Amino acid sequence: GEEVAQTPKHLVRGEGQKAKLYCAPIKGHSYVFWYQQVLKNEFKFLISFQNENVFDETGMPKERFSAKCLPNSPCSLEIQATKLEDSAVYFCASSQVPSGPYNEQFFGPGTRLTVL
Amino acid sequence: AQTVTQSQPEMSVQEAETVTLSCTYDTSESDYYLFWYKQPPSRQMILVIRQEAYKQQNATENRFSVNFQKAAKSFSLKISDSQLGDAAMYFCAYRSEGGGADGLTFGKGTHLIIQP
């Protein structure tokens, strides 16, 4: 598609439950990024992929967060045993292989996760 | 690690006037990219303008321009002839030049209010 698609739009989970978010990057884009925006508006970079390979996961809380980008499937971000502080909007972005010195990241509309 | 600082949590400007949003950053890298993103209440992230660190000329996009001071590590956004549609959160962001899959580091944002 021509836009980054994220599903679901909203997700509500009880504390301790699992949450799984999906992202379909723009067709032809090789890079995928996940960001977390908490309610104070602060963005945090979580992880990036180059095709199905993890490129940078320095922002991921690894004990409960995991992410995958498998061929011919939407990318996913999974949170095991959600905590109240995981409540946030999770954005996915994608970009193409740079043909010049720069490649723009295109953002999806986000998934709002509420943990009760 | 790089950091981005936006010292103005909120700014207000009269319609048709000019406003400047400030951003400073800290990095030990010599090559990088800087961005301003707009986030309206819909939460959609919209790229406003970008600047390559190796370019001395300040970027301009219609009513939006930047003042990039590399030595001072400063990257301010000037919005001329402010319009009601400019009301939004504005985020300054940094990206390393290293590769296509580097994540963005964001500032905490500035809430821009346009007074009619």
XYZ file of C-alpha atoms in Angstrom:
232
model
C 0.000 0.000 0.000
C 0.902 3.660 -0.189
C 0.528 4.263 3.527
C 1.785 2.567 6.646
C -1.120 0.633 8.117
C -1.409 -0.185 11.816
C -3.934 -2.403 13.531
C -5.775 -2.229 15.769
C -6.452 1.482 16.280
C -7.172 0.949 19.962
C -6.312 -1.918 22.270
C -7.370 -2.299 25.884
C -5.724 -4.871 28.135
C -5.829 -5.707 31.784
C -2.539 -5.551 33.620
C -0.639 -8.779 33.050
C -2.346 -9.609 29.763
C -0.589 -9.897 26.426
C -0.861 -7.227 23.730
C 0.023 -7.643 20.066
C 0.207 -4.780 17.590
C 0.575 -5.032 13.828
C 2.164 -2.892 11.146
C 2.096 -3.187 7.364
C 4.871 -1.006 5.926
C 4.574 0.768 2.599
C 5.089 -1.691 -0.248
C 8.709 -1.721 -1.309
C 10.034 -0.264 1.936
C 12.826 -2.289 3.502
C 13.117 -0.560 6.861
C 10.598 -0.680 9.675
C 10.693 1.239 12.944
C 8.655 1.097 16.152
C 8.275 4.083 18.476
C 6.425 4.490 21.754
C 4.746 7.812 22.590
C 3.656 7.990 26.203
C 0.882 10.292 27.374
C 3.317 13.116 28.181
C 4.056 13.138 24.434
C 7.575 11.829 24.796
C 8.729 9.573 21.981
C 10.971 6.615 22.523
C 12.606 4.634 19.732
C 12.114 0.924 20.359
C 13.475 -1.126 17.480
C 14.269 -1.065 13.767
C 14.392 -3.748 11.097
C 16.111 -4.046 7.767
C 13.819 -6.475 5.976
C 13.292 -9.307 8.495
C 16.511 -8.652 10.383
C 16.715 -6.645 13.575
C 18.973 -3.639 13.001
C 18.807 -1.764 16.282
C 16.923 -2.877 19.391
C 18.626 -0.681 21.956
C 15.320 0.896 22.990
C 13.435 -2.333 23.614
C 12.615 -3.428 27.182
C 13.629 -6.957 26.292
C 12.134 -8.752 29.250
C 8.580 -8.175 28.050
C 8.748 -6.687 24.547
C 9.459 -8.552 21.349
C 9.064 -7.713 17.675
C 9.191 -9.511 14.351
C 9.099 -8.690 10.652
C 8.632 -11.906 8.711
C 8.405 -12.156 4.924
C 4.911 -11.772 3.477
C 3.411 -10.937 6.883
C 2.695 -7.728 8.770
C 5.364 -6.766 11.282
C 4.345 -7.212 14.903
C 5.177 -5.805 18.314
C 4.200 -7.992 21.253
C 4.129 -7.084 24.915
C 3.934 -9.958 27.372
C 2.425 -9.268 30.789
C 1.511 -5.646 30.169
C 2.059 -3.052 32.883
C 0.255 0.232 33.510
C 3.297 2.147 32.243
C 2.985 0.457 28.835
C -0.080 2.612 28.151
C 0.958 4.695 25.158
C 0.501 5.196 21.438
C 2.768 2.905 19.456
C 3.830 4.193 16.059
C 5.243 2.183 13.223
C 7.227 3.876 10.459
C 8.806 2.600 7.280
C 11.361 3.837 4.786
C 12.891 2.632 1.569
C 16.484 1.806 0.809
C 18.109 5.217 0.351
C 18.858 6.106 -3.229
C 20.616 9.234 -2.034
C 21.946 10.518 1.260
C 18.587 10.533 2.918
C 15.512 8.351 3.350
C 12.359 9.674 4.952
C 10.492 7.680 7.582
C 6.760 7.551 6.912
C 4.643 7.102 10.011
C 1.494 5.090 10.470
C -1.516 6.410 12.419
C -0.503 4.606 15.606
C -2.119 2.083 17.927
C -3.322 3.386 21.274
C -2.724 0.799 23.997
C -4.525 1.272 27.291
C -3.555 -0.979 30.175
C -6.087 -1.043 33.017
C 23.987 8.852 23.027
C 22.359 11.814 21.378
C 19.880 14.043 23.159
C 17.417 16.597 21.842
C 16.084 19.429 23.997
C 13.051 21.596 23.343
C 12.918 24.164 26.104
C 9.499 25.622 25.257
C 6.653 23.317 26.362
C 4.133 25.752 24.891
C 4.160 28.753 22.557
C 1.361 31.055 21.499
C 1.240 33.333 18.450
C -1.321 35.542 16.769
C -2.599 34.434 13.400
C -0.465 35.875 10.548
C 2.457 36.561 12.889
C 5.821 34.806 12.980
C 6.907 32.366 15.663
C 10.177 30.590 16.350
C 10.438 27.235 18.094
C 13.794 26.357 19.585
C 15.685 23.085 19.634
C 19.155 22.181 20.801
C 20.866 18.835 20.576
C 23.941 17.089 21.809
C 26.036 14.740 19.696
C 29.621 13.763 19.073
C 28.881 12.895 15.448
C 29.796 15.198 12.585
C 27.271 13.927 10.062
C 23.586 13.639 10.916
C 20.091 14.799 10.001
C 17.717 17.059 11.849
C 13.958 17.213 11.429
C 10.883 19.059 12.569
C 7.690 17.015 12.763
C 4.183 18.326 13.268
C 1.656 16.273 15.227
C -1.915 17.637 15.135
C -4.614 16.295 17.479
C -5.170 13.399 15.058
C -1.726 12.133 16.194
C -0.536 11.695 12.605
C 3.169 12.550 12.331
C 3.884 14.954 9.485
C 7.389 15.841 8.371
C 7.670 19.628 8.151
C 11.288 20.165 7.212
C 14.671 18.470 7.335
C 18.291 19.616 7.413
C 21.423 17.713 6.524
C 24.259 18.620 8.876
C 26.790 18.839 6.057
C 24.778 21.576 4.342
C 25.470 25.098 5.517
C 22.419 26.523 3.804
C 19.316 26.633 5.986
C 16.392 24.548 4.719
C 13.170 26.286 3.669
C 9.745 24.864 2.856
C 7.225 27.560 1.984
C 6.333 29.324 5.271
C 8.668 27.110 7.297
C 12.387 27.725 7.610
C 15.128 26.685 9.976
C 18.088 28.400 11.569
C 20.750 25.711 11.780
C 23.800 26.592 13.853
C 26.035 23.521 13.794
C 28.706 24.818 16.151
C 26.084 25.833 18.697
C 24.102 22.609 18.079
C 20.975 24.617 17.593
C 18.131 23.993 15.145
C 15.203 26.393 15.449
C 12.030 26.408 13.341
C 10.503 29.648 12.114
C 6.890 29.684 10.997
C 5.936 32.793 9.054
C 2.387 34.039 8.498
C 1.013 31.608 11.094
C -2.260 29.953 10.191
C -4.888 28.279 12.354
C -3.943 24.950 10.760
C -0.439 25.272 12.166
C -1.746 24.603 15.666
C -0.192 21.326 16.772
C 2.626 19.711 18.729
C 5.992 20.228 17.075
C 8.821 17.790 17.631
C 12.463 18.284 16.831
C 14.272 15.054 15.941
C 17.805 13.833 15.288
C 19.015 10.936 13.196
C 22.513 9.621 12.739
C 23.870 9.589 9.212
C 25.155 6.062 9.665
C 22.512 4.054 7.859
C 18.962 3.805 6.678
C 17.692 1.950 9.720
C 18.763 4.380 12.423
C 15.942 5.457 14.699
C 14.973 9.043 15.411
C 15.707 10.728 18.732
C 12.943 13.193 19.574
C 12.689 16.207 21.834
C 9.759 16.475 24.242
C 7.789 18.701 21.922
C 6.381 22.227 21.864
C 2.649 22.817 21.854
C 1.935 25.644 19.410
C -1.261 27.624 19.907
C -2.512 29.976 17.200
C -4.645 32.869 18.453
C -7.241 34.049 15.907
